[in-house]
Short mmCIF file of C-alpha atoms and ligand atoms in Angstrom, two decimals:
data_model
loop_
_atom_site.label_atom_id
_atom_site.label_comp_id
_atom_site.label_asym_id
_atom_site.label_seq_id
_atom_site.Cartn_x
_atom_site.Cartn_y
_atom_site.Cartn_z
CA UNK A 257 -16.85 -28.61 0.33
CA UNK A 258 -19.56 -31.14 0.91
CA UNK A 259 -19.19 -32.66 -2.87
CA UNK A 260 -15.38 -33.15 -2.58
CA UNK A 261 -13.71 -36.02 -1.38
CA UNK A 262 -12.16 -35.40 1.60
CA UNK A 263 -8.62 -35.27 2.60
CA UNK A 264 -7.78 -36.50 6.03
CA UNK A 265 -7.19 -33.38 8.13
CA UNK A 266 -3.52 -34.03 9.47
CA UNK A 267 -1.14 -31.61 11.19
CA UNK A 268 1.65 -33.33 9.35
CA UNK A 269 0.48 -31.65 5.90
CA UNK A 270 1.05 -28.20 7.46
CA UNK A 271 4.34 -28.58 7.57
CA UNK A 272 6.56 -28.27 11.16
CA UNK A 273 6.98 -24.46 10.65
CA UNK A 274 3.68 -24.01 10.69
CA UNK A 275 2.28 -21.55 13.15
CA UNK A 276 -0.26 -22.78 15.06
CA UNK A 277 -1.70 -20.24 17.57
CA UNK A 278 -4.74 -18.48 19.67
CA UNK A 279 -5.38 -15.34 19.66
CA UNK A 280 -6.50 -12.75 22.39
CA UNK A 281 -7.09 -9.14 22.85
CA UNK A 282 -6.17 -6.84 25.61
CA UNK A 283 -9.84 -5.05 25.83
CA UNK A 284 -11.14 -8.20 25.89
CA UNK A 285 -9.24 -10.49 28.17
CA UNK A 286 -6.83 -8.41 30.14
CA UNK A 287 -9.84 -6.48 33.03
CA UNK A 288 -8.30 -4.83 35.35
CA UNK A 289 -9.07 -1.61 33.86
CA UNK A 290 -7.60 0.89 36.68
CA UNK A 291 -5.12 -1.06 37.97
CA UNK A 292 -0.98 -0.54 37.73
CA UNK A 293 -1.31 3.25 36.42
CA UNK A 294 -3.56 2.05 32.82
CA UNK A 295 -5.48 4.99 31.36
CA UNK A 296 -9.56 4.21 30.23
CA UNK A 297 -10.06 3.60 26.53
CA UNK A 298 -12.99 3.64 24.67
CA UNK A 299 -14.63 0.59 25.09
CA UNK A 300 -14.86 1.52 29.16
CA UNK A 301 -16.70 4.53 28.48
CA UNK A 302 -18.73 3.02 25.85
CA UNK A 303 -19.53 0.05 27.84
CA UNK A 304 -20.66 2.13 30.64
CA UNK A 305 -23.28 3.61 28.33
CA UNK A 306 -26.93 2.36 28.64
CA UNK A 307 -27.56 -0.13 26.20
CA UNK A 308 -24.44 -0.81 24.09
CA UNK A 309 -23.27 -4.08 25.60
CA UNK A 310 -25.90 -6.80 25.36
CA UNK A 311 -26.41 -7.66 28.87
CA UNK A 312 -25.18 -4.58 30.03
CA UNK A 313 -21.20 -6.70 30.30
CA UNK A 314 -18.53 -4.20 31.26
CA UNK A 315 -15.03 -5.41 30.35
CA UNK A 316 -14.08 -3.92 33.62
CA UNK A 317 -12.44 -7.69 35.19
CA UNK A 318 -13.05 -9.75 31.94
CA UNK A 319 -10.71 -12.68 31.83
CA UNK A 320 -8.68 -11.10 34.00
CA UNK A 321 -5.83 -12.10 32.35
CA UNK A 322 -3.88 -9.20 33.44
CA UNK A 323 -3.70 -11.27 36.55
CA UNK A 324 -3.60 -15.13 35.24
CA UNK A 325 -1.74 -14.71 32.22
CA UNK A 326 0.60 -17.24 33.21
CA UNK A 327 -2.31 -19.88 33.84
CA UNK A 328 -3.50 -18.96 30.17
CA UNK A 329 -0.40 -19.38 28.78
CA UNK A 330 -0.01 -22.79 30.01
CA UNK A 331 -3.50 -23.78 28.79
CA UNK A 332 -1.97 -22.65 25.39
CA UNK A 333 1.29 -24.51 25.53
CA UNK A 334 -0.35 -27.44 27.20
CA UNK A 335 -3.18 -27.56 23.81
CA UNK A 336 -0.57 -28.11 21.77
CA UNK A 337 -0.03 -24.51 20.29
CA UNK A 338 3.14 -23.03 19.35
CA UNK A 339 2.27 -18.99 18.89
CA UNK A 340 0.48 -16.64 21.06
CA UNK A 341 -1.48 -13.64 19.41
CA UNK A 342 -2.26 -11.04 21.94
CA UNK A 343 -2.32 -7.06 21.81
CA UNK A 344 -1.01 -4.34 23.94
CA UNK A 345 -3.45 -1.64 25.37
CA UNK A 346 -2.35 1.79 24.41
CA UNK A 347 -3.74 3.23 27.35
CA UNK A 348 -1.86 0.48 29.93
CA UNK A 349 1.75 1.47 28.58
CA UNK A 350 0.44 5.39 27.71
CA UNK A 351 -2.37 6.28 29.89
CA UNK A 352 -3.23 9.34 28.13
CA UNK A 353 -2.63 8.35 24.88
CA UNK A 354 0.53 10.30 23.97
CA UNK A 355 2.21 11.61 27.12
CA UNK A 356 4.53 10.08 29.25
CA UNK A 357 4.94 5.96 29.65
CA UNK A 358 3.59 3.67 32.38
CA UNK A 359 6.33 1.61 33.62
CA UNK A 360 4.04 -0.41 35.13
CA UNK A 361 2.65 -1.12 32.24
CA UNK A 362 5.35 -2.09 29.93
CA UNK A 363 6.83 -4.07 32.83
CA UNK A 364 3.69 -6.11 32.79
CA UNK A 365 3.97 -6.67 28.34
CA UNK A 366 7.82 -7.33 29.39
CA UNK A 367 6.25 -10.31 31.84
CA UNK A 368 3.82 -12.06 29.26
CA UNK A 369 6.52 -11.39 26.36
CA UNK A 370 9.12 -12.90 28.67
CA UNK A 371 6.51 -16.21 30.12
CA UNK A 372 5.24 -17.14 26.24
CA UNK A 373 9.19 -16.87 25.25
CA UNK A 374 9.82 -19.36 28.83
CA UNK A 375 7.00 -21.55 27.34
CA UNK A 376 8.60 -21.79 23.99
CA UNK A 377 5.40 -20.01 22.29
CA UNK A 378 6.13 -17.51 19.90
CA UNK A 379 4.29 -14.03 20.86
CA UNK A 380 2.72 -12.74 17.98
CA UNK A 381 2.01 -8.68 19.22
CA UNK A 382 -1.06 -6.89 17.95
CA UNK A 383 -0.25 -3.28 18.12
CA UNK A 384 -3.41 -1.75 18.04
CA UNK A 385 -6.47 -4.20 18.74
CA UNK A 386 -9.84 -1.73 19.59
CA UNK A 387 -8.50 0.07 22.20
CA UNK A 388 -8.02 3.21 21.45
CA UNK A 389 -6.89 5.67 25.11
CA UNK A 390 -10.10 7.89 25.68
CA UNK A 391 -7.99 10.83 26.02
CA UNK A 392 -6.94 10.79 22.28
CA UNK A 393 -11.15 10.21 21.84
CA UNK A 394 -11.79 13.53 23.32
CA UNK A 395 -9.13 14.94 20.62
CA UNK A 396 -11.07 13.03 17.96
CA UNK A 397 -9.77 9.36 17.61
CA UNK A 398 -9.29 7.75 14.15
CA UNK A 399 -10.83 11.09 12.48
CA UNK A 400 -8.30 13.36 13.58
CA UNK A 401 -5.18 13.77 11.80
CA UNK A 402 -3.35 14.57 15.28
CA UNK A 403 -3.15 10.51 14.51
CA UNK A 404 -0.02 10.88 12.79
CA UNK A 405 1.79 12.23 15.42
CA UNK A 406 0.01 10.05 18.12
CA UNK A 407 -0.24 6.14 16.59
CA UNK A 408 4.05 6.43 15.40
CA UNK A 409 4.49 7.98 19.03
CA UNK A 410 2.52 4.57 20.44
CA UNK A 411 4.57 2.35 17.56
CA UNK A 412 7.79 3.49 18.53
CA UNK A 413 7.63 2.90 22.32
CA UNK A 414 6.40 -0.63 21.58
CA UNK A 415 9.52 -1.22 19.22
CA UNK A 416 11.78 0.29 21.11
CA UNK A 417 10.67 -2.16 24.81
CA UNK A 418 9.93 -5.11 22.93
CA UNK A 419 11.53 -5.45 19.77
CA UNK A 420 14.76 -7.53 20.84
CA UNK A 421 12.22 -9.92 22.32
CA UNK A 422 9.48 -10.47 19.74
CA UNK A 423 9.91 -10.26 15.87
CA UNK A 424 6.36 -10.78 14.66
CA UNK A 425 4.05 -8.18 14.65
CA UNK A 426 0.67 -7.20 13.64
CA UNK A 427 0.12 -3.30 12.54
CA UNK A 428 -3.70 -3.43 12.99
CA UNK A 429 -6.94 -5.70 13.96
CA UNK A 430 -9.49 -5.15 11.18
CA UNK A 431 -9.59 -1.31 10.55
CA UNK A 432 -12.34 -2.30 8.17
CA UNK A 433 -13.81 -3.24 11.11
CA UNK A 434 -13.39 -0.65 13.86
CA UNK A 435 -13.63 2.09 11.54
CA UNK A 436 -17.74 0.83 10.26
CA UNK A 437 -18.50 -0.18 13.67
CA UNK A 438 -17.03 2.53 15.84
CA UNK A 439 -17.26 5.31 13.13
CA UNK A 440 -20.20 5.08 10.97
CA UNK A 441 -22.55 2.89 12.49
CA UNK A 442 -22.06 3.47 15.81
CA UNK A 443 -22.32 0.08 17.25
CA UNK A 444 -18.83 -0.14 18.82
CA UNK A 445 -17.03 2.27 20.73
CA UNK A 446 -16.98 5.15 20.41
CA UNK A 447 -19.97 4.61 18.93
CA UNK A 448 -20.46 7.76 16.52
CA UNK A 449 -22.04 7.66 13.28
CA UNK A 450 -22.01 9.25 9.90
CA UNK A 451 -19.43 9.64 6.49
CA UNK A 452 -17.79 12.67 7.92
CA UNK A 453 -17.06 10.18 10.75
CA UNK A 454 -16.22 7.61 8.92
CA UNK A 455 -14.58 8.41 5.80
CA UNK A 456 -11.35 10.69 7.44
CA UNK A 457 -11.29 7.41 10.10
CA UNK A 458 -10.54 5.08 6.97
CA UNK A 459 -8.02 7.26 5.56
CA UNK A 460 -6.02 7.59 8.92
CA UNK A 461 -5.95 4.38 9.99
CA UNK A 462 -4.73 3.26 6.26
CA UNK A 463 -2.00 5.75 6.84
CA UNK A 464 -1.14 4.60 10.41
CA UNK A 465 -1.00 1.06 8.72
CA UNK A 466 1.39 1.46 6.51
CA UNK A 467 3.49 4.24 8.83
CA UNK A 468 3.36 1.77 11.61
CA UNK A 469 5.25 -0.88 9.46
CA UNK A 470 7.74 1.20 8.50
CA UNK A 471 8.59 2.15 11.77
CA UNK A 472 8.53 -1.55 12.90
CA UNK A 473 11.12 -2.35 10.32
CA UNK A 474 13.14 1.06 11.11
CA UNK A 475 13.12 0.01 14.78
CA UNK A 476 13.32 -4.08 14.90
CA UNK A 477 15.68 -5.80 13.50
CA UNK A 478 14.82 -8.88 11.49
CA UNK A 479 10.76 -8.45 12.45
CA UNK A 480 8.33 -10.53 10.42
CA UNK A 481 5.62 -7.32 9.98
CA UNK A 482 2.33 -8.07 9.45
CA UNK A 483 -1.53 -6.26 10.20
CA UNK A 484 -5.11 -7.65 9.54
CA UNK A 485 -7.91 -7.88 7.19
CA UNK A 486 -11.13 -8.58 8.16
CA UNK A 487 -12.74 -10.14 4.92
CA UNK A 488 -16.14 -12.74 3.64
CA UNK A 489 -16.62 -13.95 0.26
CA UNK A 490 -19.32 -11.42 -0.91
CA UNK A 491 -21.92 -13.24 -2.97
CA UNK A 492 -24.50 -11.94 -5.17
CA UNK A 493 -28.41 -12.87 -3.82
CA UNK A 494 -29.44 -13.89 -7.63
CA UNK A 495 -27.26 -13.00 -10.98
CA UNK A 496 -29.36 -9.84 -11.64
CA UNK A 497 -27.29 -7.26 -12.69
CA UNK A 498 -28.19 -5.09 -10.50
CA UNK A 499 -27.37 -7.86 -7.27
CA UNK A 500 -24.05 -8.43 -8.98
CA UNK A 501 -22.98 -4.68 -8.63
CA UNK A 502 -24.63 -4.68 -5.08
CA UNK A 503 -21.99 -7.08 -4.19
CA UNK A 504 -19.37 -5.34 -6.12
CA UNK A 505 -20.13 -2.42 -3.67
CA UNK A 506 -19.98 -4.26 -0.44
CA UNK A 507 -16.94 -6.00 -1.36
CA UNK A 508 -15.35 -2.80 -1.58
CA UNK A 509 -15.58 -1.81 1.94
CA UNK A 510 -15.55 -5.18 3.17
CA UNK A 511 -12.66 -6.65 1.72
CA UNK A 512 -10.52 -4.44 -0.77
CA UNK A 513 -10.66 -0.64 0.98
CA UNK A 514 -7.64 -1.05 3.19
CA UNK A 515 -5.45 -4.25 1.08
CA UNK A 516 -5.25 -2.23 -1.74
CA UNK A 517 -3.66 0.89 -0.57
CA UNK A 518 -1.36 -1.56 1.56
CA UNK A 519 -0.54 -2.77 -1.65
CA UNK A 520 0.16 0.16 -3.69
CA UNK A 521 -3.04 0.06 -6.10
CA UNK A 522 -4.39 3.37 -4.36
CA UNK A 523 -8.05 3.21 -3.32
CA UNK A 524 -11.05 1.07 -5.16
CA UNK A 525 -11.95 3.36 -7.93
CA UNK A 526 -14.67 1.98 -9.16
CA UNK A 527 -17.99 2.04 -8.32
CA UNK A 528 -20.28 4.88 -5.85
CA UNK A 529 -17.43 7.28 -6.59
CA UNK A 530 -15.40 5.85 -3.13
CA UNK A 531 -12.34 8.17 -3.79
CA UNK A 532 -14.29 11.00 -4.36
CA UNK A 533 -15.83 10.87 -1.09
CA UNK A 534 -13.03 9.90 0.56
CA UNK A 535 -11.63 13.55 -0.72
CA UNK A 536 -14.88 15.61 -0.24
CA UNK A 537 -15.11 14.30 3.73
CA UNK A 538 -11.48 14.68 4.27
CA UNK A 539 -10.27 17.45 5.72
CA UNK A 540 -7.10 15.38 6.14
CA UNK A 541 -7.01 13.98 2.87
CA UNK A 542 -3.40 13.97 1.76
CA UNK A 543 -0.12 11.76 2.04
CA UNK A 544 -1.60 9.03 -0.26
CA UNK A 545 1.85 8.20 -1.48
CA UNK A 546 2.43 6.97 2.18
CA UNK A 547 -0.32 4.47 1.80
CA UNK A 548 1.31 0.96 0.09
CA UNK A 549 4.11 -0.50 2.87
CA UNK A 550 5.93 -3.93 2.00
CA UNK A 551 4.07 -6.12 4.64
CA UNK A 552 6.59 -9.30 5.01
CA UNK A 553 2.90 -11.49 5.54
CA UNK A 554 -1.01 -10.47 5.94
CA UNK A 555 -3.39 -11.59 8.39
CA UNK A 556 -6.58 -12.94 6.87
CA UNK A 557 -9.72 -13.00 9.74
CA UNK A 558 -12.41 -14.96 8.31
CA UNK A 559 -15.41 -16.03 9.95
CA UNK A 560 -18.45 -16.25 6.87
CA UNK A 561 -19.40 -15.15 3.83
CA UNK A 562 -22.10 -13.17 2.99
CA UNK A 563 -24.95 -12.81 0.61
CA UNK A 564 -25.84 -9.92 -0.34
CA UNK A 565 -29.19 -7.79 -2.70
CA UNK A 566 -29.67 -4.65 -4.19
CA UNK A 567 -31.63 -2.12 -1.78
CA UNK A 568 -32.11 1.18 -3.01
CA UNK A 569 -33.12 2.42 0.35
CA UNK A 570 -29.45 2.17 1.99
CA UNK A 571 -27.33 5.05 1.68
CA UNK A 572 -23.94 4.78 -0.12
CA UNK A 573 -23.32 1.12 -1.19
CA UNK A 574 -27.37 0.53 -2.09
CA UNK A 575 -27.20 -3.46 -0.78
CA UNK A 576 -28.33 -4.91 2.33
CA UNK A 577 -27.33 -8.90 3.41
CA UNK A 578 -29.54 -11.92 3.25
CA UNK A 579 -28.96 -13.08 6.36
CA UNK A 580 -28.30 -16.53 6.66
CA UNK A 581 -31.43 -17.04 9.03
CA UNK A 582 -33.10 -16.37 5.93
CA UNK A 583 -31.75 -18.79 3.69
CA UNK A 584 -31.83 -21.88 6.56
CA UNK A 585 -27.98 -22.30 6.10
CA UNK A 586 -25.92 -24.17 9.00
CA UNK A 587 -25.07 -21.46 11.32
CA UNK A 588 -23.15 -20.38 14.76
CA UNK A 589 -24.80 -18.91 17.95
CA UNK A 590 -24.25 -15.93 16.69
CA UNK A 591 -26.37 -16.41 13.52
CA UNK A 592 -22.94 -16.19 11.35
CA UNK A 593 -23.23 -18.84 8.23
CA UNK A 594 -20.66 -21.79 8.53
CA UNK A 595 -19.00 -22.39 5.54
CA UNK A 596 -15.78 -23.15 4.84
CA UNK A 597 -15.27 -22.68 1.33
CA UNK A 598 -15.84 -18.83 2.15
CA UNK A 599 -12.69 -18.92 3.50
CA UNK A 600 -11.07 -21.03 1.02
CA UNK A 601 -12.43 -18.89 -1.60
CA UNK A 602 -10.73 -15.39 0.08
CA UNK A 603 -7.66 -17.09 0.74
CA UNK A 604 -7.37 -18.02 -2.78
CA UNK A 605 -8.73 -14.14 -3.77
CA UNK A 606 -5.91 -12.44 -1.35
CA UNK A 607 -3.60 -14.63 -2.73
CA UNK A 608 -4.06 -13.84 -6.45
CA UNK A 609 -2.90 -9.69 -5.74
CA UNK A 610 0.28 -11.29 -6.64
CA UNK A 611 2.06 -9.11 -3.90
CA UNK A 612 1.36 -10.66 -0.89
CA UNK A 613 3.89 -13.43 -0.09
CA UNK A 614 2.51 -15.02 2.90
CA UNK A 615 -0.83 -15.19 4.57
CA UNK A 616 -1.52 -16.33 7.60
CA UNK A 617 -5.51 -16.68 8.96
CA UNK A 618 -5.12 -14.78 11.82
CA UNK A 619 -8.30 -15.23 13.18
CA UNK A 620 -10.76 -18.08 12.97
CA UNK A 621 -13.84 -19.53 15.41
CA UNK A 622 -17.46 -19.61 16.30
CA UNK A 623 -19.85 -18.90 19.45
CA UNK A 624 -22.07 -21.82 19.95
CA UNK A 625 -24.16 -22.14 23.41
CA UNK A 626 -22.04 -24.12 25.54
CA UNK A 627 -22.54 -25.34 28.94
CA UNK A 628 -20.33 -26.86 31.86
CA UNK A 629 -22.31 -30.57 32.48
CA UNK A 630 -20.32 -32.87 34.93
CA UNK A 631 -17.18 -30.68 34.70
CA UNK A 632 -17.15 -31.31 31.16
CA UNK A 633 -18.07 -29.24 27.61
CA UNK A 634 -19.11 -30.81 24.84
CA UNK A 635 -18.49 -28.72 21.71
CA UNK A 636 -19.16 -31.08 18.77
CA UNK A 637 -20.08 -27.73 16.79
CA UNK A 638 -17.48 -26.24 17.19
CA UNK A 639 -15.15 -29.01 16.60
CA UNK A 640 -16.91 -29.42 13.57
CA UNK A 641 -16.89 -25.85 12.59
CA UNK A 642 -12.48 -26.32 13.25
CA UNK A 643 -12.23 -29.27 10.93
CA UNK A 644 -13.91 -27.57 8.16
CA UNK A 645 -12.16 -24.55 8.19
CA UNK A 646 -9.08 -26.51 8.75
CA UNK A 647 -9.86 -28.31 5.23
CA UNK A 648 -10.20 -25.38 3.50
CA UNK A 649 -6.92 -24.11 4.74
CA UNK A 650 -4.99 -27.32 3.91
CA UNK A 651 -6.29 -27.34 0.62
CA UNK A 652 -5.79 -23.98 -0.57
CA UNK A 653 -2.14 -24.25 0.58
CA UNK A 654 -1.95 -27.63 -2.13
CA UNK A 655 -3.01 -25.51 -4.36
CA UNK A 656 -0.14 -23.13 -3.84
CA UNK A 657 -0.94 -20.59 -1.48
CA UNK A 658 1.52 -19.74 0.99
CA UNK A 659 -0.53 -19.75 4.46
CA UNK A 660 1.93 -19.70 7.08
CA UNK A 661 -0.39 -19.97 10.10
CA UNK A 662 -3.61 -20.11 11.97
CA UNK A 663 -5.10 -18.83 14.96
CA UNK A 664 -7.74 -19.82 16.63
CA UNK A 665 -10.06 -16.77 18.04
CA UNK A 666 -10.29 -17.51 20.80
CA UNK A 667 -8.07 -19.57 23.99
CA UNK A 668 -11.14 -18.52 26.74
CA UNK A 669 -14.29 -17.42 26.32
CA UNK A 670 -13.75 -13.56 26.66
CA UNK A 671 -15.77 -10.10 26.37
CA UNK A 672 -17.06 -10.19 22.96
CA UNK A 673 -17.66 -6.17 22.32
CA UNK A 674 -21.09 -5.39 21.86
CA UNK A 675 -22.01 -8.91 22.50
CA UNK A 676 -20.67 -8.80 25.84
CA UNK A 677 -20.64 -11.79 27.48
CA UNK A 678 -23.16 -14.03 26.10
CA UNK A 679 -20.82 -14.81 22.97
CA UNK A 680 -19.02 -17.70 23.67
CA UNK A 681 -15.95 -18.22 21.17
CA UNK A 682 -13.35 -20.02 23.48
CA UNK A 683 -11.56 -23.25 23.11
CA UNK A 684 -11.95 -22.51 27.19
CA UNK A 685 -14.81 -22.29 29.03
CA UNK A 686 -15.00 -19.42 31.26
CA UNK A 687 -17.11 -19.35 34.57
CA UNK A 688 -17.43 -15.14 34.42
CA UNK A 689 -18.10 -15.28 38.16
CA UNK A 690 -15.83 -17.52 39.75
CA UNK A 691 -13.37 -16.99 36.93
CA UNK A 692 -12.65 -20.71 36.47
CA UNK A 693 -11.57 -22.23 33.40
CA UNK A 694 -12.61 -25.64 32.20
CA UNK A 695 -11.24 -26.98 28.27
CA UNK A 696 -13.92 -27.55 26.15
CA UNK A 697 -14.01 -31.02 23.50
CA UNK A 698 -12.89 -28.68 21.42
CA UNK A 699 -9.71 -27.79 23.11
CA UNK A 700 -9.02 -30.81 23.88
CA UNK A 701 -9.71 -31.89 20.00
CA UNK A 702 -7.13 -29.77 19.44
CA UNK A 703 -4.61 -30.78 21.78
CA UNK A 704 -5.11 -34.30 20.23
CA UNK A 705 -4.90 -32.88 17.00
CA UNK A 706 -1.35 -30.84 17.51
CA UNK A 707 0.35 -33.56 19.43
CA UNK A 708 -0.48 -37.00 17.37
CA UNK A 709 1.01 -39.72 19.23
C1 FCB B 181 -13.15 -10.17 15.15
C2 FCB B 181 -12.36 -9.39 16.18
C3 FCB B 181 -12.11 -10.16 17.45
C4 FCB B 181 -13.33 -10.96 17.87
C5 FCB B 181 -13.84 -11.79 16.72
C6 FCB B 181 -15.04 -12.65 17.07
O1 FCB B 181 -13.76 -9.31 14.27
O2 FCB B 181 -11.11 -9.01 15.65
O3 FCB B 181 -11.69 -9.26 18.44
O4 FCB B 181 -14.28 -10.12 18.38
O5 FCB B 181 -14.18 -10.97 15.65
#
């Protein structure tokens, strides 16, 4: 971006129907883990496992915004935002997964729907963010096909309490994602590794993707139905052949393995014979017709793009990354690259299937190492970090591509999975002990940004 001449960044050009949101998670903000009848998932058992969770952070109290939702929502309204992104936890409104409902539980979903709709924000409902109930874990989890009968079950009883109350939805968070992490590389929950793990959890949750729409749309009248993409602009180390196709490879499971069946193209054919595997480890393989599902927007959650080389030595897709460390690129606290033509450039990628009408970035953000001095945090980083992104999203869309929305990840600084604690991605500082919440610059930037005088 730095060659261009820039625009000046104005609310105004995103038009007033705009959504302009934050986005939360309910494994990683909500705590209060036993409380009103909720089931343990996943992440509490894996968290309780020596050395998962740098700094040994249990999500056990979190944000605790189980408790001070309505605090957080007012931080949200009072920034400036119009839309609230936050998911439900399976095992809150269905402790065991499947069996009978919490009332408890969907009372408390029926209080946060009811307090953003009070607010005038627009709750934007994740169905299934991480989550998963650890009773459906001991049955298998994403690799079983007892999914088909459990995820619709969990759909269904969110429709049916909610859905005269909130009309967008999100399907999934980043199966890419959760199914890598948690299923072949074991460094989420439930932490197991391995193809025969992994490839039956990617066909599942492409099924539940597409079955969960069509249940939304069955159920809800006039929903806007969405789910999530994780995705980075995959670029080639050097123009060698051989780098090229290494990238080729990665972009495959980063960014096209889950779209593309959404979409009705089937799986990525080409390349390390992905379908073929897919089959072999699949003792579930079947239903593939039930894979595309008219999504009425996607979610696009972009954070960098990577580099990537050829590397004989790693199984499957033969590439390893060039980590930005390496190349002395600007980066987060995190070690993530900042750059926000990656995101301009997979906006403009997503965009080009042709079938997607409407995208909306449904995650953006960074970690930097912040600090409370005199009551006040000064972000410039991050601020920084917001108004390039923001660039790349205002020009893509004057170049034609419908993005409807963007959420910030995240409103406080919150339990950042294997991270734990030390990850710091809110536009709200959070004291972990004392729980109290101070705006950073950045919030505060964007306050000033959302509400021009
Ligand atoms: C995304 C996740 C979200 C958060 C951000 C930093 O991959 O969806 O929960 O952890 O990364």
């Amino acid at each position: 971006m730095a060659n261009e001449p820039l625009k000046p960044l104005t609310v105004k050009s995103f038009g007033k129907d705009f959504a302009w949101g934050v986005a939360i998670a309910a494994a990683q903000n909500e705590g209060a883990y036993n409380e009103g009848g909720r089931g343990l998932s996943i992440w509490d058992a894996y968290a309780r496992r020596q050395g998962t969770i740098r700094g040994g952070g249990k999500p056990f109290v979190a944000c605790d915004f189980y408790h001070r939702y309505k605090e957080d929502l007012l931080l949200t309204k009072a920034l400036g935002f119009n839309s609230f992104r936050f998911s439900i936890s399976w095992s809150r409104v269905l402790p065991d997964g499947s069996g009978r409902p919490n009332k408890d539980g969907l009372r408390y979903y029926h209080d946060v729907i009811d307090e953003c709709l009070r607010l005038g924000l627009e709750p934007f409902v994740t169905i299934y963010h991480w989550d998963l109930p650890l009773a459906l874990q001991k049955e298998g989890g994403w690799t079983s096909f007892k999914m088909m009968r459990w995820f619709p079950r969990f759909v269904t009883l969110c429709a049916e309490e909610f859905g005269d109350k909130v009309k967008n939805w999100i399907v999934l968070n980043e199966p890419a994602a959760f199914t890598a992490l948690g299923y072949m590389l074991g460094r989420h929950a439930p932490g197991l590794t391995g193809l025969d793990n992994f490839f039956p959890a990617v066909h599942n949750a492409v099924l539940a993707q597409s079955q969960g729409g069509r249940i939304l749309r069955d159920l809800v009248p006039n929903a806007r139905i969405g789910t999530t993409f994780s995705c980075s602009e995959v670029v080639p180390y050097t123009n060698r052949t051989e780098d090229v196709q290494a990238a080729a490879r990665v972009d495959i499971l980063l960014n096209r393995l889950f779209v593309e069946p959404a979409l009705g193209k089937g799986y990525p054919s080409e390349s390390f014979r992905l379908i073929e595997r897919l089959e072999l480890y699949n003792k579930s393989w079947k239903y593939t017709e039930r894979m595309p599902f008219q999504f009425d927007y996607i979610g696009l959650q972009n954070y960098f793009p990577v580099v990537v080389r050829f590397n004989r030595l790693i199984p499957m897709v033969q590439a390893s990354e060039v980590k930005p460390y390496y190349r002395r690129v600007p980066r987060t606290a995190m070690g993530w690259e900042i750059n926000g033509d990656g995101l301009a450039n997979i906006l403009r990628r997503f965009w080009k299937y042709g079938a997607v009408k409407e995208i909306m970035v449904t995650e953006n953000g960074a970690a930097f190492k912040d600090a409370v001095v005199g009551g006040r945090v000064r972000d410039e980083e991050r601020i920084a970090f917001f108004k390039e992104y923001l660039r790349a999203v205002q020009k893509v869309r004057e170049e034609g591509v419908n993005v409807t929305g963007y959420f910030v990840w995240t409103l406080t600084d919150n339990f950042e999975w294997s991270e734990g604690y030390k990850a710091r991605f809110g536009l709200v500082y959070l004291d972990h002990a004392t729980q109290l919440r101070t705006i950073k610059d950045s919030g505060y930037w964007f306050r000033d940004f959302l509400s021009p005088a």
